[in-house]
Short mmCIF file of C-alpha atoms in Angstrom, two decimals:
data_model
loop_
_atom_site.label_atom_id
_atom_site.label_comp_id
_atom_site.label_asym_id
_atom_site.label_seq_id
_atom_site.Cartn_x
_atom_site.Cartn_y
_atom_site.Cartn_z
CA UNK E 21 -2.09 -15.21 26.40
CA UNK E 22 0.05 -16.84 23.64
CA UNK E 23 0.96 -14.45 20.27
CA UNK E 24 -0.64 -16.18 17.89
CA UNK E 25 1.74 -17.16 14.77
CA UNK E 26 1.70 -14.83 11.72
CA UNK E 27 0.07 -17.07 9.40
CA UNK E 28 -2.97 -17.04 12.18
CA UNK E 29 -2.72 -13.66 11.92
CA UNK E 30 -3.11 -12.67 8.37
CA UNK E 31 -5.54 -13.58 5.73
CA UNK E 32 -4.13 -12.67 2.28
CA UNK E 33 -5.96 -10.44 0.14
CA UNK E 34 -6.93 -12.21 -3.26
CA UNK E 35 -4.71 -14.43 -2.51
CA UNK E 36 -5.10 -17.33 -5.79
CA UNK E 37 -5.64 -14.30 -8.41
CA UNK E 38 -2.54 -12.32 -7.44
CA UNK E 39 -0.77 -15.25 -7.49
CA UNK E 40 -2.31 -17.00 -10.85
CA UNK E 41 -1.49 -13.04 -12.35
CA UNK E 42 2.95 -13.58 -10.96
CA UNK E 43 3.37 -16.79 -11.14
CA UNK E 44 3.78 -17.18 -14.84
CA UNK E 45 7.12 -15.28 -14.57
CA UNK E 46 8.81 -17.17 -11.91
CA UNK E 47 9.19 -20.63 -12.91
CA UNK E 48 12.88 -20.60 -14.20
CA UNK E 49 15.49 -21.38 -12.05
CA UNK E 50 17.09 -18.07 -10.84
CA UNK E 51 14.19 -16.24 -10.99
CA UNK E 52 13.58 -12.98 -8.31
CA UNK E 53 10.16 -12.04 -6.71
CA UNK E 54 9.73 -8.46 -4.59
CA UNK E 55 7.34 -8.67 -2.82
CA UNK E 56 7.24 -4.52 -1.54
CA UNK E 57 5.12 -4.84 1.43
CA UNK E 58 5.84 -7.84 2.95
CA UNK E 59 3.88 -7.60 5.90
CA UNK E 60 3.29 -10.26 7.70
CA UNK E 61 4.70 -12.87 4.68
CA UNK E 62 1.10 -14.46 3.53
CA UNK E 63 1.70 -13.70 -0.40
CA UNK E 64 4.94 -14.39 -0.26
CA UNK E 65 4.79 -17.74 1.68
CA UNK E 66 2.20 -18.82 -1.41
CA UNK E 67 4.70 -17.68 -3.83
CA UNK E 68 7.61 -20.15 -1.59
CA UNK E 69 5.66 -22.88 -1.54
CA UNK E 70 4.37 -22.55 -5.55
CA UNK E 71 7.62 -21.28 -7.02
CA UNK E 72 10.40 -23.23 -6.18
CA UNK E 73 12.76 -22.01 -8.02
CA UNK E 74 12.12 -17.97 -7.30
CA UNK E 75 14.06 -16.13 -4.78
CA UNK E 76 12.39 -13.84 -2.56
CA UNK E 77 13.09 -10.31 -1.78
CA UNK E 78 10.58 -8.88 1.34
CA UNK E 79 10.82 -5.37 1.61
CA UNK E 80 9.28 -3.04 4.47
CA UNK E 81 9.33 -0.36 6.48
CA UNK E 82 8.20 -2.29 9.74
CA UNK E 83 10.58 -3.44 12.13
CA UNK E 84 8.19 -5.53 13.68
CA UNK E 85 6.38 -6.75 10.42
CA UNK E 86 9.86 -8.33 9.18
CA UNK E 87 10.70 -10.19 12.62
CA UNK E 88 7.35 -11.86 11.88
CA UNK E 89 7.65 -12.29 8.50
CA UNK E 90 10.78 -13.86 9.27
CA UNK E 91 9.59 -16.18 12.04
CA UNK E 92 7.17 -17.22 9.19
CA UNK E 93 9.00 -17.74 6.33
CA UNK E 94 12.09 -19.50 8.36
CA UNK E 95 11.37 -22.77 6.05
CA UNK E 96 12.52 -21.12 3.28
CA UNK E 97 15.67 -18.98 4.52
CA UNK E 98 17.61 -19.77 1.65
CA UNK E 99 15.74 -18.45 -0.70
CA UNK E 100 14.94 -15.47 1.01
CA UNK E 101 16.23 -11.84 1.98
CA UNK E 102 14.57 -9.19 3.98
CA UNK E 103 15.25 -5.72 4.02
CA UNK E 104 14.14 -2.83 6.10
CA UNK E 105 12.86 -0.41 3.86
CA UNK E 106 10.35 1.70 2.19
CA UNK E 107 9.43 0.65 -1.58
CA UNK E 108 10.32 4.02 -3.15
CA UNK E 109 13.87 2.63 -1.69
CA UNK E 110 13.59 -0.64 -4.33
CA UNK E 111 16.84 0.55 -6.97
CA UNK E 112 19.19 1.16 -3.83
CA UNK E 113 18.29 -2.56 -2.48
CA UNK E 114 18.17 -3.97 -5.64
CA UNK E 115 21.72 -2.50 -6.30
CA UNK E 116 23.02 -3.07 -2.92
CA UNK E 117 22.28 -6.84 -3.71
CA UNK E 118 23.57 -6.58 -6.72
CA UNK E 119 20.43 -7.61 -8.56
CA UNK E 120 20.07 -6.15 -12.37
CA UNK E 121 16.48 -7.14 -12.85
CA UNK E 122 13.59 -8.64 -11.02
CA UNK E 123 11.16 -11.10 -12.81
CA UNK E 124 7.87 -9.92 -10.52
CA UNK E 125 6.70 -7.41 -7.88
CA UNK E 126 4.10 -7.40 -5.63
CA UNK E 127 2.50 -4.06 -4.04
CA UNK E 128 -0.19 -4.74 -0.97
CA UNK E 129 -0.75 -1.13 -0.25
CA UNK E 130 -2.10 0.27 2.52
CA UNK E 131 -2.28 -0.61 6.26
CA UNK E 132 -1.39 -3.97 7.03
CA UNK E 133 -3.45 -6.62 9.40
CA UNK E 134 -1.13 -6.39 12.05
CA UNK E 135 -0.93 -2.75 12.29
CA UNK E 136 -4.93 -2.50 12.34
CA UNK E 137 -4.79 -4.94 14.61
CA UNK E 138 -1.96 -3.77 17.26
CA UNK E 139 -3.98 -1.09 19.46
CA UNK E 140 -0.92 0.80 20.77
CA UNK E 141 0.20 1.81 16.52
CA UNK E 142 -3.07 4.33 16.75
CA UNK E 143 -4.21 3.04 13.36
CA UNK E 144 -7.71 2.32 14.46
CA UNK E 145 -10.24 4.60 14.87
CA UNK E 146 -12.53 1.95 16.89
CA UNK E 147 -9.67 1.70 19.73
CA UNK E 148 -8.49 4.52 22.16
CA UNK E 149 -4.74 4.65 21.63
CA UNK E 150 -2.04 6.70 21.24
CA UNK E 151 -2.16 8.62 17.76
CA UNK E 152 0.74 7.23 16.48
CA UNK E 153 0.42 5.44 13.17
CA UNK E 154 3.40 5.49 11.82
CA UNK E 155 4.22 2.38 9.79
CA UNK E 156 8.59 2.65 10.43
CA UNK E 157 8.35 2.88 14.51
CA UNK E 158 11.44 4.64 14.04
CA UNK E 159 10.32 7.01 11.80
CA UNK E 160 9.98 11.18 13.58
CA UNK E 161 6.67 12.31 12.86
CA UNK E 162 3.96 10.94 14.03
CA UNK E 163 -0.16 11.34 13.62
CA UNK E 164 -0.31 13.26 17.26
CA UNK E 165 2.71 15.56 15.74
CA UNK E 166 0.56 16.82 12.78
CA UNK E 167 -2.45 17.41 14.63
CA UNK E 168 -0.83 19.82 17.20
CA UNK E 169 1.71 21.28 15.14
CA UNK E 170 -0.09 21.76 10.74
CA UNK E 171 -2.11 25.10 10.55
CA UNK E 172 -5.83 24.29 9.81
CA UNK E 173 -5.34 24.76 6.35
CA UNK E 174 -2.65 22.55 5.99
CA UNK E 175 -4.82 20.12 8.03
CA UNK E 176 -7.63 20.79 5.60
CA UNK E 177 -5.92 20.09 2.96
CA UNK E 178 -4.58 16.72 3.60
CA UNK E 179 -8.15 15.84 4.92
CA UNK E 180 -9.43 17.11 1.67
CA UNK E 181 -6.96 15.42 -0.55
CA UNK E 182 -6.16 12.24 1.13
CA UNK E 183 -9.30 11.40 2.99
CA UNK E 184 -11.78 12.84 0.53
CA UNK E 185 -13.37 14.48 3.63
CA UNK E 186 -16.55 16.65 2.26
CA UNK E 187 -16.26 18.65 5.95
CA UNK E 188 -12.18 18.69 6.01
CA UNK E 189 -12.38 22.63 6.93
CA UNK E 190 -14.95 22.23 9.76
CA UNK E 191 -12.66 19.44 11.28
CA UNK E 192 -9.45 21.02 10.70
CA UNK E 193 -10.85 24.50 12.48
CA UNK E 194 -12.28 22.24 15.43
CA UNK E 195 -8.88 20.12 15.79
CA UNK E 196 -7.22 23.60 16.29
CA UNK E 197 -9.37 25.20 19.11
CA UNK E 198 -9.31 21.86 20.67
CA UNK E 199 -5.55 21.54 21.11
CA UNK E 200 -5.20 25.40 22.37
CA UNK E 201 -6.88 23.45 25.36
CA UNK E 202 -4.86 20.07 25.40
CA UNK E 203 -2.80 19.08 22.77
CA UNK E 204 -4.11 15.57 21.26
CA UNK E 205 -2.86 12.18 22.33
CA UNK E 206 -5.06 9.45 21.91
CA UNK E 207 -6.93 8.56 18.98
CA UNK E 208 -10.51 8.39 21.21
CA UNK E 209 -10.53 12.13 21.57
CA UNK E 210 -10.22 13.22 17.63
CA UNK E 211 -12.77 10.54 16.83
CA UNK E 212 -15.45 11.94 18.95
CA UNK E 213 -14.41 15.23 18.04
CA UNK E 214 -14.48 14.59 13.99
CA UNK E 215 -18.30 12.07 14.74
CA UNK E 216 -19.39 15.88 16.56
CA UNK E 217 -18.03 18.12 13.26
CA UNK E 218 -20.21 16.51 10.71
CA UNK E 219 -23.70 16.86 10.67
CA UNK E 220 -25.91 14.09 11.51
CA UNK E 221 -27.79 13.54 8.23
CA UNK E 222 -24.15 13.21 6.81
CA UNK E 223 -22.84 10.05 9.80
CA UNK E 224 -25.95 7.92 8.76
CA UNK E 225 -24.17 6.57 5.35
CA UNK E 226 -20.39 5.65 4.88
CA UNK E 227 -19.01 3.96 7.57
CA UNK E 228 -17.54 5.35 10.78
CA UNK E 229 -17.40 9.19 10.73
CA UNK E 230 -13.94 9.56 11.75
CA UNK E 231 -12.43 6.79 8.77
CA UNK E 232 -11.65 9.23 6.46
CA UNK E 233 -9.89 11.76 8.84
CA UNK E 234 -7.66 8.79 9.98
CA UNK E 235 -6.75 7.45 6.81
CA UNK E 236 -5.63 10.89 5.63
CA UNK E 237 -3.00 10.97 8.80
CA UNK E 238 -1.89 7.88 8.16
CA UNK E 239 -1.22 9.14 4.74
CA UNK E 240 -0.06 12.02 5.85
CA UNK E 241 2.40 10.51 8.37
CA UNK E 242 3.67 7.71 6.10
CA UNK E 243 4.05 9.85 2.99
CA UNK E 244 1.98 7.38 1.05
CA UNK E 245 1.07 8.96 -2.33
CA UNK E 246 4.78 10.60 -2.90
CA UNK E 247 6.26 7.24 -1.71
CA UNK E 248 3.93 5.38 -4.86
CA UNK E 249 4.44 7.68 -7.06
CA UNK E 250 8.38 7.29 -7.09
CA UNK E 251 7.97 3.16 -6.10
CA UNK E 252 5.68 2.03 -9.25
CA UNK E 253 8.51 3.78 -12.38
CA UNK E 254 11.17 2.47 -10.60
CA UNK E 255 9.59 -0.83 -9.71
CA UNK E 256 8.48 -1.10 -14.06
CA UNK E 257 12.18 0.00 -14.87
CA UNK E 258 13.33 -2.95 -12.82
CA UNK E 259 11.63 -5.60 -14.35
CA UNK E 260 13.02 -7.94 -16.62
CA UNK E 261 11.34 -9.26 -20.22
CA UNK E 262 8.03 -10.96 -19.34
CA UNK E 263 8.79 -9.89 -15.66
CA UNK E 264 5.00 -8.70 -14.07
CA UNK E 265 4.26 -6.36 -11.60
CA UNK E 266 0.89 -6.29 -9.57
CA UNK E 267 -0.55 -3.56 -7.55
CA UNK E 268 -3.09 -4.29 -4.66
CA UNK E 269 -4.55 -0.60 -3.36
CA UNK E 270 -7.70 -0.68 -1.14
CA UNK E 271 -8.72 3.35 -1.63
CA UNK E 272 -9.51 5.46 -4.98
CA UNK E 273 -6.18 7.67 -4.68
CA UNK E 274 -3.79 4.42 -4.87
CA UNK E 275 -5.36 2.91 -7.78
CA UNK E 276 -5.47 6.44 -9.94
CA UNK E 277 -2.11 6.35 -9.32
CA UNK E 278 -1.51 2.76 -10.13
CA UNK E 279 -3.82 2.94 -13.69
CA UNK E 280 -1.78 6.38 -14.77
CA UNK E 281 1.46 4.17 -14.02
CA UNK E 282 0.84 1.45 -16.10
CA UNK E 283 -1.40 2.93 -18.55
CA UNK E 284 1.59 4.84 -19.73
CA UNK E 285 3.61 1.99 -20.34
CA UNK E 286 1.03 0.99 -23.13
CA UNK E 287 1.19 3.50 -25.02
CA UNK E 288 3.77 4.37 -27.61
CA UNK E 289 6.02 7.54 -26.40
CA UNK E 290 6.14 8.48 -30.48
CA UNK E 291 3.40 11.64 -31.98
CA UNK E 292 0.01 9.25 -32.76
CA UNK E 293 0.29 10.93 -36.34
CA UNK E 294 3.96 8.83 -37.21
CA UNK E 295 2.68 6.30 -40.01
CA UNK E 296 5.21 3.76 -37.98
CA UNK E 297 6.72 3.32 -34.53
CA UNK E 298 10.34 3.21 -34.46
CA UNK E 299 12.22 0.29 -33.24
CA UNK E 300 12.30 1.25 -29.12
CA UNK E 301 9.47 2.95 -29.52
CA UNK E 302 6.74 0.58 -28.72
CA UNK E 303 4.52 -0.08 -25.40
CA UNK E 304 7.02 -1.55 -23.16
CA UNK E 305 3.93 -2.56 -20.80
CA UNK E 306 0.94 -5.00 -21.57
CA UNK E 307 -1.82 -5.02 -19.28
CA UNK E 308 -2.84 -8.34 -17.65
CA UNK E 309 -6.25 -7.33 -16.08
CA UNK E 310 -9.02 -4.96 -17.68
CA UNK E 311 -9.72 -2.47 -15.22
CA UNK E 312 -9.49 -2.87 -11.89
CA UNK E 313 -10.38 -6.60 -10.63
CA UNK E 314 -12.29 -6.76 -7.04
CA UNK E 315 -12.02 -9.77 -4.86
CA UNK E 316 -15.89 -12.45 -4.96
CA UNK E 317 -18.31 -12.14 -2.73
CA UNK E 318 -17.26 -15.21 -0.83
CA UNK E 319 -13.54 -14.00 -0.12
CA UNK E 320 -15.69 -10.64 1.16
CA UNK E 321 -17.68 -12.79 3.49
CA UNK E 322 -14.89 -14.58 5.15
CA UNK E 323 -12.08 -11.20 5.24
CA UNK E 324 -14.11 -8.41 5.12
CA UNK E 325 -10.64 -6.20 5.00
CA UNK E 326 -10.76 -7.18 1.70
CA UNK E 327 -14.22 -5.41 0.34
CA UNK E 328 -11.97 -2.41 -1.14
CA UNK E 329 -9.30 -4.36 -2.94
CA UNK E 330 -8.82 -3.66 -6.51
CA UNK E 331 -5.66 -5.58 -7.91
CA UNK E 332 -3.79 -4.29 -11.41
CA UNK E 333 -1.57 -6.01 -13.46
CA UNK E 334 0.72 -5.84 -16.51
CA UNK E 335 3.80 -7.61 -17.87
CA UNK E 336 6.72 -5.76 -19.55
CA UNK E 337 6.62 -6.71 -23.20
CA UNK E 338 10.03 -4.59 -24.56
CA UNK E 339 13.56 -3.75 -23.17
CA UNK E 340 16.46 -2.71 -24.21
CA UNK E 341 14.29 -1.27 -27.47
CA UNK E 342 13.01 -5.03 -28.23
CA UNK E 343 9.73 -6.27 -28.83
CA UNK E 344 8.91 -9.78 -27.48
#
């Protein structure tokens, strides 16, 4: 059977709004767009085609998702630069390129289509596979490494705090006397293990039983949370005047993080009490969506991966102590 092309592959998440939200900042001649997950290029070949005069730079962590990518985006080759690395690694690249300041950003966080959709990465809980899900193929650890080497509180935990997994301890002891017998391997075994920990009443309402456990691994594996926590500061400090940055997350533990991020940037780092803000002073960040905005009903219908989407944005309104 034929691989089918990338752009058959991959339906863009919110596609128009997150590019209606960057597009504003990359119309002059010169301008730089990063787009941090690049995937399998979809937002990025939109952001090509609509803004001809921005330079792309496609960061991941995927081997495989930038040979695609690349395959895709061939059209446009000179105005384009892929790199082979994890966000959190954006002020290295962007000073290895010798770039001072980037005019948008674009986060799509999470797993991507092609990982879901690639049995043999482990990702899916539907599929027997290896439990592998690591997002950098050449990355050590992997989901099958945690799971027969992390204590059971350790594997509690992460259950607990990345997969907001009510029965995290009642897994995490089961996962443990399980691989005294055979260590784990495929991704078949832990589901029907983690469908057998929770009580029935509880598998009636919230999807598959086992999403939450696998989501935490993947966090787990791919140091999600500590990777966005040091990507989304840096990724603000790099930003130009008027330069935007837009966050796509798909679970409640990205998006805190992404509202805390750019929430502070709003607010004046002076005691509320001061009369007046000194000059360098002010909100360096304006925010270009209220709240958290969710994709329609219709884009639901036709790409269901996007039903958890919530998309933030803000523009960067000071530097260098300057108001705009």
């Amino acid at each position: 059977m034929t691989e089918p092309m990338p752009s058959q592959r991959h339906v863009p998440v919110m596609l128009d709004r997150v590019v209606a939200l960057l597009e504003p900042s990359l119309q002059e001649a010169g301008s730089v767009f990063v787009d941090a997950t690049l995937g399998l290029g979809g937002h990025s070949e939109a952001f090509l085609q609509r803004c001809p005069q921005a330079r792309l730079i496609g960061l991941d962590r995927d081997p495989a998702a930038l040979r695609l990518a690349g395959e895709r985006l061939a059209p446009y080759a000179d105005r384009t630069t892929f790199v082979h690395a994890v966000y959190d690694e954006l002020p290295r690249v962007l000073d290895d390129l010798g770039v001072p300041a980037i005019d948008g950003i674009l986060f799509d966080l999470g797993v991507s289509s092609m990982q879901l959709d690639e049995a043999d990465r482990g990702f899916a809980y539907a599929q027997d596979a290896p439990l592998d899900m690591r997002m950098d193929s050449t990355a050590p650890t992997t989901a099958a490494d945690i799971l027969n080497t992390y204590s059971a509180a350790d594997l509690a935990r992460i259950l607990f705090q990345y997969g907001e997994e009510k029965f995290s301890r009642k897994i995490a002891d089961r996962i443990v006397r399980a691989r005294e017998a055979e260590p784990f391997t495929n991704s078949a075994r832990l589901s029907e293990l983690v469908r057998d920990a929770i009580p029935q009443a509880a598998r009636r309402t919230g999807g598959h039983p086992a999403k939450r456990t696998f989501q935490a691994l993947r966090i787990e594996v791919n140091g999600e949370l500590d990777v966005l926590r040091r990507a989304l500061p840096a990724a603000v400090a790099a930003l130009a005047l008027h330069g935007r940055i837009v966050v796509m997350s798909y679970h409640s533990l990205e998006d805190r993080i992404t509202k805390q991020t750019l929430a502070a940037g709003t607010r004046s780092d002076v005691p509320d009490d001061l009369p007046v803000i000194p000059a360098g002073h002010e909100p360096y960040l304006k925010l270009l969506t209220r709240g958290a905005e969710r994709p329609t009903d219709d884009e639901v219908a036709q790409n269901p991966r996007a039903a958890s989407a919530r998309v933030r944005a803000a523009t960067r309104v000071r530097a260098k102590g300057l108001v705009a």
